[in-house]
Short mmCIF file of C-alpha atoms in Angstrom, two decimals:
data_model
loop_
_atom_site.label_atom_id
_atom_site.label_comp_id
_atom_site.label_asym_id
_atom_site.label_seq_id
_atom_site.Cartn_x
_atom_site.Cartn_y
_atom_site.Cartn_z
CA MET A 1 -9.70 0.64 16.76
CA ASP A 2 -10.22 -2.20 18.70
CA ILE A 3 -6.98 -3.34 20.07
CA GLN A 4 -6.52 -6.49 17.07
CA CYS A 5 -3.64 -8.64 18.80
CA ASP A 6 -3.08 -9.34 22.10
CA ARG A 7 0.61 -10.83 21.58
CA GLN A 8 3.77 -7.71 21.32
CA ILE A 9 6.09 -7.79 18.71
CA GLY A 10 10.06 -9.06 20.42
CA GLU A 11 13.50 -6.74 20.17
CA VAL A 12 15.25 -7.50 17.41
CA GLN A 13 18.17 -10.11 17.85
CA ILE A 14 21.32 -8.10 15.13
CA CYS A 15 22.70 -11.25 13.19
CA ARG A 16 26.05 -10.84 11.58
CA ALA A 17 25.95 -13.19 9.18
CA SER A 18 22.14 -12.55 8.49
CA LEU A 19 24.02 -8.76 7.39
CA GLN A 20 26.83 -9.63 5.83
CA LYS A 21 23.64 -11.97 3.19
CA ILE A 22 22.11 -8.98 2.58
CA LEU A 23 25.42 -6.79 1.92
CA GLU A 24 25.96 -9.45 -0.33
CA LYS A 25 22.77 -9.41 -2.81
CA LEU A 26 22.91 -5.71 -2.70
CA LYS A 27 22.39 -4.00 -6.13
CA VAL A 28 24.95 -2.22 -7.19
CA ASN A 29 23.01 -0.62 -9.90
CA LYS A 30 21.44 1.22 -7.76
CA SER A 31 22.80 5.07 -6.84
CA CYS A 32 23.48 5.97 -3.75
CA GLY A 33 22.48 8.44 -1.29
CA PRO A 34 22.07 11.24 1.34
CA ASP A 35 25.31 9.42 3.13
CA ASN A 36 27.30 9.43 -0.54
CA LEU A 37 27.95 6.02 0.57
CA HIS A 38 27.37 2.56 -2.88
CA PRO A 39 25.93 -0.46 -3.24
CA HIS A 40 29.25 -1.63 -4.82
CA LEU A 41 31.34 -1.16 -1.81
CA LEU A 42 29.23 -2.11 0.37
CA GLN A 43 28.27 -5.34 -1.51
CA LYS A 44 32.64 -5.82 -1.63
CA THR A 45 33.26 -5.46 1.96
CA ALA A 46 29.96 -7.16 3.51
CA ARG A 47 32.28 -9.80 5.28
CA THR A 48 33.96 -6.83 6.91
CA ILE A 49 31.82 -3.75 7.22
CA SER A 50 28.80 -6.35 8.68
CA VAL A 51 30.96 -5.93 11.74
CA PRO A 52 30.23 -1.89 12.52
CA LEU A 53 26.85 -2.62 10.86
CA LYS A 54 26.49 -4.72 13.61
CA LEU A 55 27.41 -2.47 16.24
CA ILE A 56 25.64 0.46 14.58
CA PHE A 57 22.14 -0.88 14.34
CA GLU A 58 22.65 -2.87 17.87
CA LYS A 59 22.89 1.18 18.60
CA SER A 60 20.86 2.37 17.24
CA LEU A 61 18.28 -0.34 18.03
CA SER A 62 18.38 0.23 21.17
CA ASP A 63 19.28 4.02 22.25
CA GLY A 64 15.74 4.38 19.90
CA GLU A 65 17.14 6.42 17.56
CA CYS A 66 17.98 7.10 13.63
CA PRO A 67 21.32 9.07 13.37
CA ASP A 68 20.17 12.45 10.58
CA ASP A 69 21.55 10.65 6.64
CA TRP A 70 19.31 7.97 7.31
CA ARG A 71 16.04 10.83 7.73
CA THR A 72 17.00 12.55 4.37
CA ALA A 73 16.46 11.67 0.59
CA ASN A 74 17.27 13.22 -2.74
CA VAL A 75 14.65 13.34 -5.02
CA THR A 76 16.02 12.76 -9.10
CA PRO A 77 13.21 14.09 -11.72
CA ILE A 78 13.23 11.56 -13.84
CA HIS A 79 11.44 12.00 -17.50
CA LYS A 80 8.27 10.19 -18.68
CA LYS A 81 7.00 11.06 -21.04
CA GLY A 82 6.45 15.07 -23.98
CA ASP A 83 6.85 18.75 -23.12
CA ARG A 84 10.26 18.37 -20.67
CA THR A 85 9.56 21.71 -19.49
CA GLU A 86 6.03 20.19 -18.32
CA PRO A 87 6.31 19.72 -14.63
CA GLY A 88 4.13 16.97 -14.08
CA ASN A 89 6.15 14.99 -17.16
CA TYR A 90 8.57 14.02 -14.76
CA ARG A 91 8.07 11.48 -12.21
CA PRO A 92 9.58 11.97 -8.95
CA VAL A 93 13.37 8.78 -7.83
CA SER A 94 14.01 9.85 -4.41
CA LEU A 95 17.14 8.51 -2.97
CA THR A 96 17.97 7.21 0.13
CA SER A 97 20.74 6.05 2.48
CA GLN A 98 21.63 2.92 1.56
CA VAL A 99 22.82 1.50 4.91
CA CYS A 100 19.85 2.76 6.16
CA LYS A 101 17.90 -0.22 3.92
CA ILE A 102 19.75 -2.60 5.67
CA LEU A 103 18.63 -2.40 8.72
CA GLU A 104 14.72 -1.20 6.92
CA THR A 105 15.45 -4.90 6.48
CA VAL A 106 15.81 -6.69 9.43
CA VAL A 107 13.49 -4.98 10.91
CA ARG A 108 10.32 -4.96 8.37
CA GLU A 109 11.16 -9.17 8.28
CA LYS A 110 10.48 -8.61 11.96
CA ILE A 111 7.08 -6.45 11.12
CA VAL A 112 6.93 -8.98 8.58
CA LYS A 113 7.04 -12.48 10.08
CA HIS A 114 4.78 -11.02 13.16
CA MET A 115 2.18 -9.94 11.21
CA LYS A 116 1.63 -12.86 9.35
CA ASP A 117 2.79 -15.39 12.32
CA ASN A 118 -0.64 -13.24 14.18
CA GLY A 119 -2.78 -13.49 10.81
CA LEU A 120 -2.91 -9.56 10.48
CA PHE A 121 -2.59 -9.34 7.03
CA SER A 122 -6.76 -9.00 5.32
CA ASN A 123 -6.72 -11.57 3.32
CA SER A 124 -8.08 -8.52 0.72
CA GLN A 125 -4.82 -6.43 0.57
CA HIS A 126 -1.94 -8.27 -2.16
CA GLY A 127 0.04 -5.76 -2.45
CA PHE A 128 3.93 -6.22 -1.64
CA ARG A 129 3.25 -9.76 -0.59
CA GLU A 130 5.16 -12.58 -0.54
CA GLY A 131 2.90 -15.06 -2.94
CA ARG A 132 0.70 -12.70 -4.17
CA SER A 133 -0.02 -10.26 -6.63
CA CYS A 134 -1.01 -8.31 -9.70
CA LEU A 135 -2.13 -11.40 -10.78
CA THR A 136 -3.48 -12.98 -8.01
CA ASN A 137 -5.43 -9.69 -6.66
CA LEU A 138 -7.27 -10.03 -11.06
CA LEU A 139 -7.54 -14.15 -10.03
CA GLU A 140 -10.23 -13.33 -6.95
CA THR A 141 -12.06 -10.92 -8.54
CA LEU A 142 -12.18 -11.86 -12.46
CA GLU A 143 -13.51 -15.74 -11.12
CA HIS A 144 -15.68 -14.07 -8.06
CA TRP A 145 -17.30 -10.88 -11.52
CA THR A 146 -17.58 -14.64 -13.08
CA LYS A 147 -19.62 -16.18 -10.97
CA ILE A 148 -21.72 -14.00 -10.14
CA ILE A 149 -22.69 -13.50 -14.19
CA ASP A 150 -22.77 -17.56 -14.70
CA GLU A 151 -25.69 -17.65 -12.22
CA GLY A 152 -27.88 -14.79 -14.13
CA ASP A 153 -26.59 -12.13 -12.09
CA CYS A 154 -25.42 -8.17 -12.41
CA ILE A 155 -22.38 -6.36 -11.03
CA ASP A 156 -21.67 -2.83 -10.16
CA ILE A 157 -18.42 -1.78 -9.18
CA ALA A 158 -16.59 0.92 -7.60
CA TYR A 159 -12.74 2.29 -8.81
CA LEU A 160 -11.34 3.92 -6.02
CA ASP A 161 -8.98 6.97 -5.87
CA PHE A 162 -7.04 8.07 -3.03
CA ARG A 163 -5.83 11.13 -3.82
CA LYS A 164 -1.63 10.56 -2.73
CA ALA A 165 -1.92 8.33 -0.81
CA PHE A 166 1.44 7.33 0.83
CA ASP A 167 2.64 10.27 0.48
CA LEU A 168 -0.59 11.80 2.86
CA VAL A 169 -0.31 9.22 5.49
CA SER A 170 -0.58 10.31 9.83
CA HIS A 171 3.24 9.68 11.16
CA LYS A 172 1.15 9.91 14.54
CA HIS A 173 -2.27 7.75 13.09
CA LEU A 174 0.36 4.87 11.67
CA LEU A 175 2.56 4.40 14.44
CA HIS A 176 -0.90 4.39 16.82
CA LYS A 177 -2.54 1.78 14.46
CA MET A 178 1.81 0.14 14.45
CA SER A 179 0.97 -0.53 18.20
CA LYS A 180 -2.68 -2.16 17.92
CA TYR A 181 -1.08 -4.84 15.74
CA GLY A 182 1.34 -5.03 19.07
CA ILE A 183 4.01 -4.08 16.99
CA SER A 184 5.52 -1.91 20.27
CA GLY A 185 8.90 -0.47 21.91
CA GLN A 186 11.67 -1.73 20.57
CA VAL A 187 9.95 -1.54 17.25
CA LEU A 188 7.56 0.41 17.08
CA GLU A 189 10.15 3.53 19.31
CA TRP A 190 12.32 2.94 15.91
CA VAL A 191 10.27 3.19 13.54
CA ARG A 192 9.16 6.51 15.83
CA ALA A 193 12.13 7.35 15.24
CA PHE A 194 12.49 6.46 11.50
CA LEU A 195 9.09 8.90 10.34
CA LYS A 196 10.36 12.01 12.71
CA ASP A 197 12.27 14.87 11.50
CA ARG A 198 11.86 13.67 8.05
CA THR A 199 13.91 16.22 5.00
CA GLN A 200 14.31 15.83 1.85
CA ARG A 201 15.17 18.17 -1.33
CA VAL A 202 15.95 18.40 -5.02
CA VAL A 203 19.06 17.37 -6.68
CA ILE A 204 19.47 17.86 -10.24
CA ARG A 205 22.22 17.54 -12.33
CA GLY A 206 24.91 17.73 -9.01
CA SER A 207 23.15 20.67 -7.72
CA ALA A 208 20.25 20.20 -4.96
CA SER A 209 17.22 23.28 -3.79
CA GLU A 210 17.05 23.58 -0.19
CA ALA A 211 16.22 20.75 2.15
CA CYS A 212 11.99 20.99 3.28
CA ASN A 213 10.26 18.95 5.42
CA VAL A 214 8.59 15.53 5.70
CA THR A 215 5.71 15.85 8.10
CA SER A 216 3.43 13.10 6.79
CA GLY A 217 3.44 10.28 4.44
CA VAL A 218 5.72 6.74 4.31
CA PRO A 219 8.89 6.78 3.04
CA GLN A 220 9.37 6.61 -0.60
CA GLY A 221 12.13 5.00 -1.33
CA SER A 222 12.81 3.02 1.19
CA VAL A 223 12.20 -0.29 1.77
CA LEU A 224 10.70 -0.18 4.99
CA GLY A 225 8.19 2.11 3.51
CA PRO A 226 5.41 -0.28 1.57
CA VAL A 227 4.48 -2.71 4.54
CA LEU A 228 4.07 1.00 6.56
CA PHE A 229 1.64 1.45 4.39
CA LEU A 230 0.01 -1.61 4.27
CA ILE A 231 -0.94 -1.53 8.22
CA PHE A 232 -2.31 2.55 7.97
CA ILE A 233 -4.91 0.61 5.52
CA ASN A 234 -4.70 -2.74 7.07
CA ASP A 235 -8.59 -2.36 8.06
CA LEU A 236 -10.16 -0.49 5.90
CA PRO A 237 -12.09 -4.31 4.15
CA LEU A 238 -13.47 -4.30 7.68
CA GLU A 239 -15.95 -1.14 7.14
CA VAL A 240 -17.90 -2.45 3.95
CA LEU A 241 -20.09 -6.12 3.83
CA SER A 242 -19.02 -5.75 0.29
CA PRO A 243 -15.92 -7.35 -1.41
CA LEU A 244 -12.87 -5.14 -1.50
CA SER A 245 -10.24 -5.47 -3.35
CA LEU A 246 -6.96 -3.96 -2.63
CA PHE A 247 -3.03 -3.77 -4.58
CA ALA A 248 -1.54 -1.04 -2.11
CA ASP A 249 -3.97 1.46 -2.51
CA ASP A 250 -4.89 1.06 -6.37
CA SER A 251 -9.00 -0.07 -3.94
CA LYS A 252 -12.86 -1.55 -6.53
CA ILE A 253 -14.77 -2.54 -4.42
CA PHE A 254 -17.82 -4.67 -5.93
CA SER A 255 -21.38 -5.58 -5.56
CA ARG A 256 -24.25 -8.34 -6.81
CA ILE A 257 -27.04 -6.22 -8.26
CA VAL A 258 -29.78 -9.01 -8.47
CA THR A 259 -31.61 -10.04 -11.51
CA ASN A 260 -32.55 -13.18 -11.87
CA LYS A 261 -35.57 -13.96 -9.77
CA LYS A 262 -35.05 -17.72 -9.93
CA ASN A 263 -32.63 -16.99 -7.56
CA SER A 264 -33.66 -17.45 -4.61
CA LYS A 265 -30.26 -17.86 -2.80
CA TRP A 266 -30.02 -14.18 -2.99
CA ALA A 267 -33.95 -13.38 -3.01
CA GLY A 268 -33.98 -10.03 -0.40
CA PHE A 269 -30.70 -8.64 -0.85
CA ASP A 270 -30.58 -5.32 -2.03
CA GLY A 271 -27.21 -4.63 -4.36
CA ARG A 272 -27.44 -1.06 -4.44
CA GLU A 273 -28.41 -0.53 -1.13
CA ALA A 274 -25.22 -2.76 0.35
CA LEU A 275 -22.48 -0.73 -1.81
CA GLN A 276 -23.31 2.16 -1.77
CA ARG A 277 -24.07 2.30 1.73
CA ASP A 278 -19.97 0.58 1.35
CA LEU A 279 -19.24 3.51 -0.33
CA MET A 280 -19.87 6.25 2.31
CA GLU A 281 -18.30 3.98 5.03
CA VAL A 282 -14.60 4.49 3.21
CA GLN A 283 -15.44 7.86 2.63
CA LYS A 284 -16.05 7.75 6.56
CA TRP A 285 -13.11 6.16 6.91
CA ALA A 286 -10.94 8.24 4.49
CA GLU A 287 -12.10 11.20 6.86
CA LYS A 288 -11.61 9.76 10.33
CA TRP A 289 -7.72 8.92 9.76
CA LYS A 290 -6.96 11.55 7.18
CA MET A 291 -6.42 10.19 4.10
CA GLU A 292 -8.49 11.23 1.11
CA PHE A 293 -9.71 10.58 -1.94
CA ASN A 294 -9.61 11.71 -5.72
CA VAL A 295 -13.99 11.67 -5.34
CA GLY A 296 -13.91 13.18 -9.73
CA LYS A 297 -11.59 10.13 -10.82
CA CYS A 298 -13.61 7.54 -8.70
CA LYS A 299 -15.69 5.26 -11.21
CA MET A 300 -18.48 3.14 -11.52
CA MET A 301 -18.55 -0.26 -14.26
CA HIS A 302 -22.30 -1.60 -14.44
CA ILE A 303 -21.73 -5.80 -15.68
CA GLY A 304 -24.76 -7.52 -16.88
CA ARG A 305 -27.47 -7.08 -19.39
CA LYS A 306 -30.11 -6.59 -17.60
CA ASN A 307 -27.94 -4.23 -15.39
CA PRO A 308 -29.65 -1.46 -13.68
CA LYS A 309 -26.69 0.73 -13.93
CA ASN A 310 -27.71 2.15 -10.28
CA VAL A 311 -25.65 6.17 -9.78
CA TYR A 312 -23.63 6.42 -6.55
CA SER A 313 -22.21 9.33 -4.85
CA MET A 314 -19.46 9.23 -2.46
CA GLY A 315 -19.42 12.67 -0.15
CA GLY A 316 -22.73 14.52 -1.99
CA THR A 317 -20.53 13.96 -5.84
CA GLU A 318 -22.34 12.14 -8.40
CA LEU A 319 -19.76 9.27 -9.10
CA GLU A 320 -19.32 9.17 -13.16
CA THR A 321 -20.01 5.57 -15.34
CA THR A 322 -16.95 3.84 -17.40
CA SER A 323 -17.74 1.13 -20.11
CA ALA A 324 -13.72 0.67 -19.27
CA GLU A 325 -10.85 0.43 -16.63
CA ARG A 326 -7.61 0.00 -16.26
CA ASP A 327 -6.89 -2.45 -13.91
CA LEU A 328 -2.80 -3.39 -13.28
CA GLY A 329 -2.61 -3.40 -16.02
CA VAL A 330 -5.75 -4.81 -17.84
CA THR A 331 -8.46 -3.74 -19.53
CA ILE A 332 -11.57 -4.38 -17.99
CA ASP A 333 -14.36 -3.17 -19.95
CA ASP A 334 -18.68 -3.52 -19.31
CA GLN A 335 -19.25 -6.33 -22.17
CA PRO A 336 -20.43 -9.43 -19.69
CA GLY A 337 -19.41 -11.75 -22.98
CA PRO A 338 -21.77 -15.00 -24.68
CA ALA A 339 -25.32 -14.68 -24.05
CA ARG A 340 -26.45 -17.04 -21.26
CA PRO A 341 -29.52 -19.62 -21.66
CA TRP A 342 -32.03 -18.55 -19.08
#
């Protein structure tokens, strides 16, 4: 990964008034973390507690250290549906320190401002970003697909599936990428300490398991976790020639399949070859950065009446074809709409 930004992030300035505002906006219906400090308490004492918190946060940042109880999480299983005796029917909710989340908010704002001011975030990414959402992701891709269909060509879409994307993020590689984006000094060292020697334990009805070490992944249930993941996956679109759309780890890559012989603009373009090449490149990217694709869950969709329905593969495995796919809450099918008078 080449150097992306020559400008380095500066030191984090802690403002007591800003801390007070963050404390006053805490959601009091949230649960406390392992330190047993409830957000309701922090909110009601915002004016007073912001003074010692400012000193604690400044010390933590200047020393590049993160207290033990800020680096641990209580994982509580929440039943989703089905048989309550089946572990797979539960969704794990990770509860972390509310105090640490306040400092994470300050650090996150510093990182996001640096990335935005220097134009470092990929335009392909719509997740966890201000002004972007599932809706902007869908509108952008559907507009692109509609244009291709209106011009008489077809589309091949690869829906990719990462295996435990947030859990497999390598801390070493994440910190390396952050440094390449100009995130260094005080901020980088604090994030390093924040990720180091993390632990988690399962808590059910007041009973807790033994704590286990967390050696990879961005901390789920944290404020900083999502933006760290965005930085980690930010260079993926640079590896491909075809359009690639992201919402956090939800990703799809597509290519025009030229079937309208009158469309001279795309004469000679081999969409199948381009898309297959890009699938190989994203596989190489995943291997390089220690990520994995669930190839068995990656699907191909072919849109267009004259679509030749080419076969694609990843890692030597042929991708399954689907006629309908759930895409960010909306079902997309392979029906191109009313016939066009070509």
